[in-house]
CSV table of C-alpha atoms and ligand atoms in Angstrom, one decimal:
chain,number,residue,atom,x,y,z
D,1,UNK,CA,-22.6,52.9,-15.9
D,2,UNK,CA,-20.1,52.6,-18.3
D,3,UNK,CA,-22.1,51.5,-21.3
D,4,UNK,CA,-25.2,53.8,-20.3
D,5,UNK,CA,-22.3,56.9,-20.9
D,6,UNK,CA,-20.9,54.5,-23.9
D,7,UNK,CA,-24.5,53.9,-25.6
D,8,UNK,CA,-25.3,57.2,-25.1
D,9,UNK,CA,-22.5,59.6,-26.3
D,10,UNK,CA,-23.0,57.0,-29.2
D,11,UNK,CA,-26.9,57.6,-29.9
D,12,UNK,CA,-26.4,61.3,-29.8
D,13,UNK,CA,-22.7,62.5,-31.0
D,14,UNK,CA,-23.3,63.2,-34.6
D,15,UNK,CA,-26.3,62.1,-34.7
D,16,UNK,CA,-25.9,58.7,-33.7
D,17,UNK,CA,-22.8,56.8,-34.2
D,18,UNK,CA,-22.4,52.8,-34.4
D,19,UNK,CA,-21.2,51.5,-31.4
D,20,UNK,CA,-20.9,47.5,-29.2
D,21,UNK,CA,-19.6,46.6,-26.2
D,22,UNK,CA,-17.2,44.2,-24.7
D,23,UNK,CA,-18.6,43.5,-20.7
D,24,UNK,CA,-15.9,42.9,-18.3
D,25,UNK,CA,-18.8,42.6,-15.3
D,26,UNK,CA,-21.4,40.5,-14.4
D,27,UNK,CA,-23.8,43.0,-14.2
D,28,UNK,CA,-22.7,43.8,-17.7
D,29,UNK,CA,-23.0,40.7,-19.5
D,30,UNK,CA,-26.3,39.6,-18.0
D,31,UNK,CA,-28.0,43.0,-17.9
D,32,UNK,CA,-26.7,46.3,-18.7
D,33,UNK,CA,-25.1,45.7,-22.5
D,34,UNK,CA,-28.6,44.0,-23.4
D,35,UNK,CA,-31.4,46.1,-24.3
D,36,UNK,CA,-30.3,49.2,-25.9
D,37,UNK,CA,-31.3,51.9,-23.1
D,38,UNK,CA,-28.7,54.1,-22.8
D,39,UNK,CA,-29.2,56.5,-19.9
D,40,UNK,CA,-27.7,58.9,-17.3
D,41,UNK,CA,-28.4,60.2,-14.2
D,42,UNK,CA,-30.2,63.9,-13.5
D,43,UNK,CA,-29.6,64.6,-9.8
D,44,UNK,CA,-31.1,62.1,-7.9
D,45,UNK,CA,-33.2,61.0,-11.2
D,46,UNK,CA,-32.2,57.8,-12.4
D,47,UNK,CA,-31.6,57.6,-16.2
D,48,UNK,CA,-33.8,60.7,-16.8
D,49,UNK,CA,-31.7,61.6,-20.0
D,50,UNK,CA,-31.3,58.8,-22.3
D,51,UNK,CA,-32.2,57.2,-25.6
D,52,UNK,CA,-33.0,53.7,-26.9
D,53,UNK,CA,-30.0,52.6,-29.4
D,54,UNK,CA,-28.9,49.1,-30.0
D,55,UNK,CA,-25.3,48.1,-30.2
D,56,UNK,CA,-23.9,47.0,-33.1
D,57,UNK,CA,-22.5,44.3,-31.6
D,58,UNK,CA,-21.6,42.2,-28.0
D,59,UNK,CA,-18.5,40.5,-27.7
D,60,UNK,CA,-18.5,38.2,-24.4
D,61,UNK,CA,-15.1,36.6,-23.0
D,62,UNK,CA,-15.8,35.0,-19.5
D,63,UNK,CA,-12.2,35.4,-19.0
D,64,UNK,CA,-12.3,39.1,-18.3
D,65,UNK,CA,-14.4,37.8,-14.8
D,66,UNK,CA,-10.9,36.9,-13.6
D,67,UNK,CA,-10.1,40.3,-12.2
D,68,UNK,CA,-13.7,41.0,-11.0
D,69,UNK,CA,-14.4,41.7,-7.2
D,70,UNK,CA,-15.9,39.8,-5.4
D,71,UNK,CA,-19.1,43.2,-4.5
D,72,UNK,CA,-19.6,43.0,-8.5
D,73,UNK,CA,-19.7,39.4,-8.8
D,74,UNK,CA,-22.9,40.1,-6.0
D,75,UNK,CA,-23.2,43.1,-7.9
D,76,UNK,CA,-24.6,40.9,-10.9
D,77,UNK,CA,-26.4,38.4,-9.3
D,78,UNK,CA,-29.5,40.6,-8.4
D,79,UNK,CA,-30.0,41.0,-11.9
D,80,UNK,CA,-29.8,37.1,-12.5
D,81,UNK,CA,-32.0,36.7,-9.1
D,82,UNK,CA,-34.4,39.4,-10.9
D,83,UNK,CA,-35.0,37.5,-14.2
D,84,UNK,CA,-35.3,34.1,-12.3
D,85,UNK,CA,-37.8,35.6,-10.3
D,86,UNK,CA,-40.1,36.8,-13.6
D,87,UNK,CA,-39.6,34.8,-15.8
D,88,UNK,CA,-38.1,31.8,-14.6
D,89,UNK,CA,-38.9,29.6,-11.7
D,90,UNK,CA,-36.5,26.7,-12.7
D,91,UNK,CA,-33.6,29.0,-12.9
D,92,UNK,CA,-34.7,30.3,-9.4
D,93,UNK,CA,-34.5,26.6,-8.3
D,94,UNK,CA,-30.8,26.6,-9.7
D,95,UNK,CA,-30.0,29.3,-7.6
D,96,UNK,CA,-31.5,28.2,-4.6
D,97,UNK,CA,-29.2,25.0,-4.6
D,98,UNK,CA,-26.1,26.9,-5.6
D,99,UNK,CA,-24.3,29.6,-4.0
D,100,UNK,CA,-21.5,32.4,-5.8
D,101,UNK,CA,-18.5,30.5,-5.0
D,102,UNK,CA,-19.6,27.8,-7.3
D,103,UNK,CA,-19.9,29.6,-10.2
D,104,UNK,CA,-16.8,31.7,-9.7
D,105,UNK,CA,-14.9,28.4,-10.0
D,106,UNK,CA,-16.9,26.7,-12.3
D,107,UNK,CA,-16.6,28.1,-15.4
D,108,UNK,CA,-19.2,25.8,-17.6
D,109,UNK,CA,-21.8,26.4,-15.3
D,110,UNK,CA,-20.9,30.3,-15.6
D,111,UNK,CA,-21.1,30.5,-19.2
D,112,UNK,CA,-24.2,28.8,-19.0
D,113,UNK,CA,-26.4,31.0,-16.3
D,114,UNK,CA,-24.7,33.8,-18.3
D,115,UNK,CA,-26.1,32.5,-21.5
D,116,UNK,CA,-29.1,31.7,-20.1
D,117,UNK,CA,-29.3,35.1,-18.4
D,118,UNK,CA,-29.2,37.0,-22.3
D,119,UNK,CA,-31.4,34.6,-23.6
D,120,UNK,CA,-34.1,36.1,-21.0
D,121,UNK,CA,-33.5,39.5,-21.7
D,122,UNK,CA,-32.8,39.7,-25.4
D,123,UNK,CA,-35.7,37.3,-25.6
D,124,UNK,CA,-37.9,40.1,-23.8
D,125,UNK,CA,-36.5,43.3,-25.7
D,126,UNK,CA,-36.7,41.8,-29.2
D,127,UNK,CA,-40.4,41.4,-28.4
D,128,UNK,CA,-40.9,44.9,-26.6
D,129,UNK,CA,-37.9,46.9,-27.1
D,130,UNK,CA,-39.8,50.2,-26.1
D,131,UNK,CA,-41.4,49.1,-23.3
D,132,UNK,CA,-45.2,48.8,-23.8
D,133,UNK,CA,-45.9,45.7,-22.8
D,134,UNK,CA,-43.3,43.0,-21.5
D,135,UNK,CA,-40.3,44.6,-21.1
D,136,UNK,CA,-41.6,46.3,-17.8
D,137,UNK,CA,-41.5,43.2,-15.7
D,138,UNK,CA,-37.5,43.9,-16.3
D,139,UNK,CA,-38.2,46.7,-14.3
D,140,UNK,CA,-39.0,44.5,-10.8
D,141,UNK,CA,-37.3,46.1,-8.1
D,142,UNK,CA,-36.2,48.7,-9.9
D,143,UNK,CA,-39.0,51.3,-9.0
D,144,UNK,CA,-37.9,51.7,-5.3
D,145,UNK,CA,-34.6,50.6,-6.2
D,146,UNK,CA,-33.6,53.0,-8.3
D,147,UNK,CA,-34.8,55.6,-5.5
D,148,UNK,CA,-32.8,54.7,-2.9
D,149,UNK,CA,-29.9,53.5,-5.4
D,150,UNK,CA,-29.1,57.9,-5.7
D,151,UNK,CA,-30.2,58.3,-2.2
D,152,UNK,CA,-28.0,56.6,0.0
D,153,UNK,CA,-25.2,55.9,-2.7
D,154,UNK,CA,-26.1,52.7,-2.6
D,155,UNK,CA,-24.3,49.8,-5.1
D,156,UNK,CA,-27.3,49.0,-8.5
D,157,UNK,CA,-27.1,45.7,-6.8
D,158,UNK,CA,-27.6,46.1,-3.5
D,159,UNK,CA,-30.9,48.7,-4.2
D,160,UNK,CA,-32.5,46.6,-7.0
D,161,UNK,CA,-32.2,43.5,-3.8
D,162,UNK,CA,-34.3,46.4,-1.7
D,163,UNK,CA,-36.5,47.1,-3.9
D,164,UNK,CA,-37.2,43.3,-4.6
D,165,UNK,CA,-37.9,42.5,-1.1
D,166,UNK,CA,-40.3,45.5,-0.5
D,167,UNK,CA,-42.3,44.7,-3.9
D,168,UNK,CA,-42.3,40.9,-3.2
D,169,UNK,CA,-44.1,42.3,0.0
D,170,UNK,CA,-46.8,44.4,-1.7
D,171,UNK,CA,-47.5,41.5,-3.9
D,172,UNK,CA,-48.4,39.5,-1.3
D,173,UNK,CA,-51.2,42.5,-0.6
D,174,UNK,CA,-52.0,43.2,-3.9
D,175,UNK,CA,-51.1,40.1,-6.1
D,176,UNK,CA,-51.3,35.8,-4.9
D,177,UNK,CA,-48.0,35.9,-4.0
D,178,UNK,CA,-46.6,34.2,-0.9
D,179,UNK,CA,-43.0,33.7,-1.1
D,180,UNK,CA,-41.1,36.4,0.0
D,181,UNK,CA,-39.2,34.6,2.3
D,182,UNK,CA,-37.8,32.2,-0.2
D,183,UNK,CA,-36.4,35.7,-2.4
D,184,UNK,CA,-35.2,36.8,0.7
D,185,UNK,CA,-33.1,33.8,1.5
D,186,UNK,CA,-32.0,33.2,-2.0
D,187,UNK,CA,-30.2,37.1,-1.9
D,188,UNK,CA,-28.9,36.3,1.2
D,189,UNK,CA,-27.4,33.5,-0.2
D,190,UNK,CA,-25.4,36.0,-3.2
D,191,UNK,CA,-24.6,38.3,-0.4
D,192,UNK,CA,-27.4,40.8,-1.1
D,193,UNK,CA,-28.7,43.1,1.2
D,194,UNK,CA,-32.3,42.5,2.0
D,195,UNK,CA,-33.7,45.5,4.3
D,196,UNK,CA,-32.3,48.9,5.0
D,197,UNK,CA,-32.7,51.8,7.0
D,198,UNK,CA,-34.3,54.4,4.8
D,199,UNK,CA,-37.1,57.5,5.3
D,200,UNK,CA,-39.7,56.5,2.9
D,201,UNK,CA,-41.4,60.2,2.6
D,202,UNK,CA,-37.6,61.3,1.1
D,203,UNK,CA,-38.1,58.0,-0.9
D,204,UNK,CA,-41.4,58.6,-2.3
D,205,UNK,CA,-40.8,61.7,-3.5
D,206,UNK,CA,-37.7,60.5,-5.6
D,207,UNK,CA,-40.5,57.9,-6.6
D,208,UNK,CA,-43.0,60.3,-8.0
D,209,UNK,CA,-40.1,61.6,-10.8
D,210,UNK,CA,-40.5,57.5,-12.1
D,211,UNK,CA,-40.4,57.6,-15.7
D,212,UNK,CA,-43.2,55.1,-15.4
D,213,UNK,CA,-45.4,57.0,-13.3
D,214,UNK,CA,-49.2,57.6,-14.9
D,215,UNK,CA,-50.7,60.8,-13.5
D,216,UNK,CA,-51.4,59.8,-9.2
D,217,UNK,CA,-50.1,56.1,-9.9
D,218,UNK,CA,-47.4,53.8,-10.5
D,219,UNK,CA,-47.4,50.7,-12.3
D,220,UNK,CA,-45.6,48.5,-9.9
D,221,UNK,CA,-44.1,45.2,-11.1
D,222,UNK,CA,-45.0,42.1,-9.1
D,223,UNK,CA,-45.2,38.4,-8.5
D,224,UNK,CA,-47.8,36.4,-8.7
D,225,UNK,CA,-45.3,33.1,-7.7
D,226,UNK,CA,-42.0,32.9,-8.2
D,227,UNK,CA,-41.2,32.6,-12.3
D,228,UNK,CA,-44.4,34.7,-13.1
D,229,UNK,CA,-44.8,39.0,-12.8
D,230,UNK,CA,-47.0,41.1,-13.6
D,231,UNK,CA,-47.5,45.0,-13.5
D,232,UNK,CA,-50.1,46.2,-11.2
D,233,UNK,CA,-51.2,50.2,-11.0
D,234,UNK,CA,-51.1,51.3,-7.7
D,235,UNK,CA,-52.2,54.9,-6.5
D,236,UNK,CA,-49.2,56.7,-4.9
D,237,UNK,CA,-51.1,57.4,-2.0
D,238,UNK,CA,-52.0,53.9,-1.4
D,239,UNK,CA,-48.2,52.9,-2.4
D,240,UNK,CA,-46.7,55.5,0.3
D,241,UNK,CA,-48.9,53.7,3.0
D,242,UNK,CA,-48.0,50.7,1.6
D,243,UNK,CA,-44.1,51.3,1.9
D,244,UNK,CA,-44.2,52.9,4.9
D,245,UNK,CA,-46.3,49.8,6.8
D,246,UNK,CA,-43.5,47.9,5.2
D,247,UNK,CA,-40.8,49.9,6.4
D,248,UNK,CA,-42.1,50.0,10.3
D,249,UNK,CA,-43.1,46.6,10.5
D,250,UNK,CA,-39.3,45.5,10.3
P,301,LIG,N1,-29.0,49.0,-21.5
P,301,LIG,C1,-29.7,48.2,-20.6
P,301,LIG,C2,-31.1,48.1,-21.1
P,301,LIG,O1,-31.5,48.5,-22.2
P,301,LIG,O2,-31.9,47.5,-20.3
């Protein structure tokens, strides 16, 4: 939140000003300073205002994790468990053997996923930094996630774990995918949440104000294994009966 207000007071006071950050979070350093998207919330609309900036500059000092709780240290690691599962099967491997107490007290290992982590995403923006293409596999988890993320006040975290468990389910409708279990157990492991209680008509209609909604569809971003997405457009109407099935068969 902090540099979506940051980046964007930046992009649009005077002008544009120049502006970097310094990440003191997790979330932060492997996600949110990357990428130049500098949004804010409408309402229950996530990022509806916003602009695409880059900063300046990132300055990274693993130290500043000291004073980090321990819900934003599981905060972050949906965001890590995300680009493992799209782009990075090896790194999903990694995280399957570790758990968060070891890279809270092992700082080499840290700096490394966190490095690792950048290298994803910068990799992916400096190739598609307005989103036509690649960049929208970022967005895994993130369509149902960022509804129920306003909705029930949840942590980013916590909804963008939701919303990867209910899209790892519609890929194994719509896509060859047939590990949800192994996602699920692997944000269990971080501490995510993996299901939750929520009315999927007030959910779909937060859905249909997507910024990536096409006319009656959605381009949903799925697996096809673990380490490979892609984005599949899926008719709302078939996505509603989708989620809901989802949703009542837990
Ligand atoms: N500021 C985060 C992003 O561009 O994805």
């Amino acid at each position: 939140m902090v540099t979506d207000i940051a980046g964007y007071v930046a992009s649009v006071f005077m002008r544009g000003l120049p502006f970097g950050f310094v990440p003191s979070s997790i979330l932060a350093m492997v996600d949110a300073s990357i990428g130049g998207k500098n949004g804010i919330d409408i309402g229950l609309y996530k990022n509806l205002v916003g602009t695409i900036r880059q900063p300046e500059f990132l300055l990274y000092d693993a130290s500043l994790l000291k004073t980090l709780p321990k819900e934003e240290w599981v905060n972050g690691f949906a965001e890590i468990i995300k680009h493992a599962s799209v782009k990075d099967a090896a790194l999903f491997r990694e995280l399957e053997k570790n758990r968060l107490a070891f890279y809270q007290k092992d700082k080499a290992a840290l700096t490394k996923l966190i490095r690792r982590n950048v290298v994803i995403k910068s990799d992916i923006v400096q190739k598609d930094e307005f989103e036509q293409n690649e960049r929208r596999l970022l967005n895994f988890g993130h369509t149902l996630g960022h509804a129920v993320e306003n909705l029930y006040k949840l942590p980013h975290g916590h909804a963008i774990a939701i919303g990867m468990v209910v899209a790892s389910m519609i890929s194994e409708q719509y896509a060859d995918f047939k590990n949800s279990d192994k996602l699920i157990e692997v944000l269990k492991r971080y501490g995510l949440p993996t299901l939750a209680e929520f009315d999927a008509r007030k959910v779909m209609a937060v859905l249909k104000m997507d910024k990536k909604k096409e006319k009656d569809a959605i381009n949903y971003i799925l697996l096809n294994k673990i380490g490979h997405a892609i984005v599949k457009t899926i008719p709302i109407v078939q996505l509603e009966k989708m989620i809901l099935s989802i949703i009542n068969s837990r």
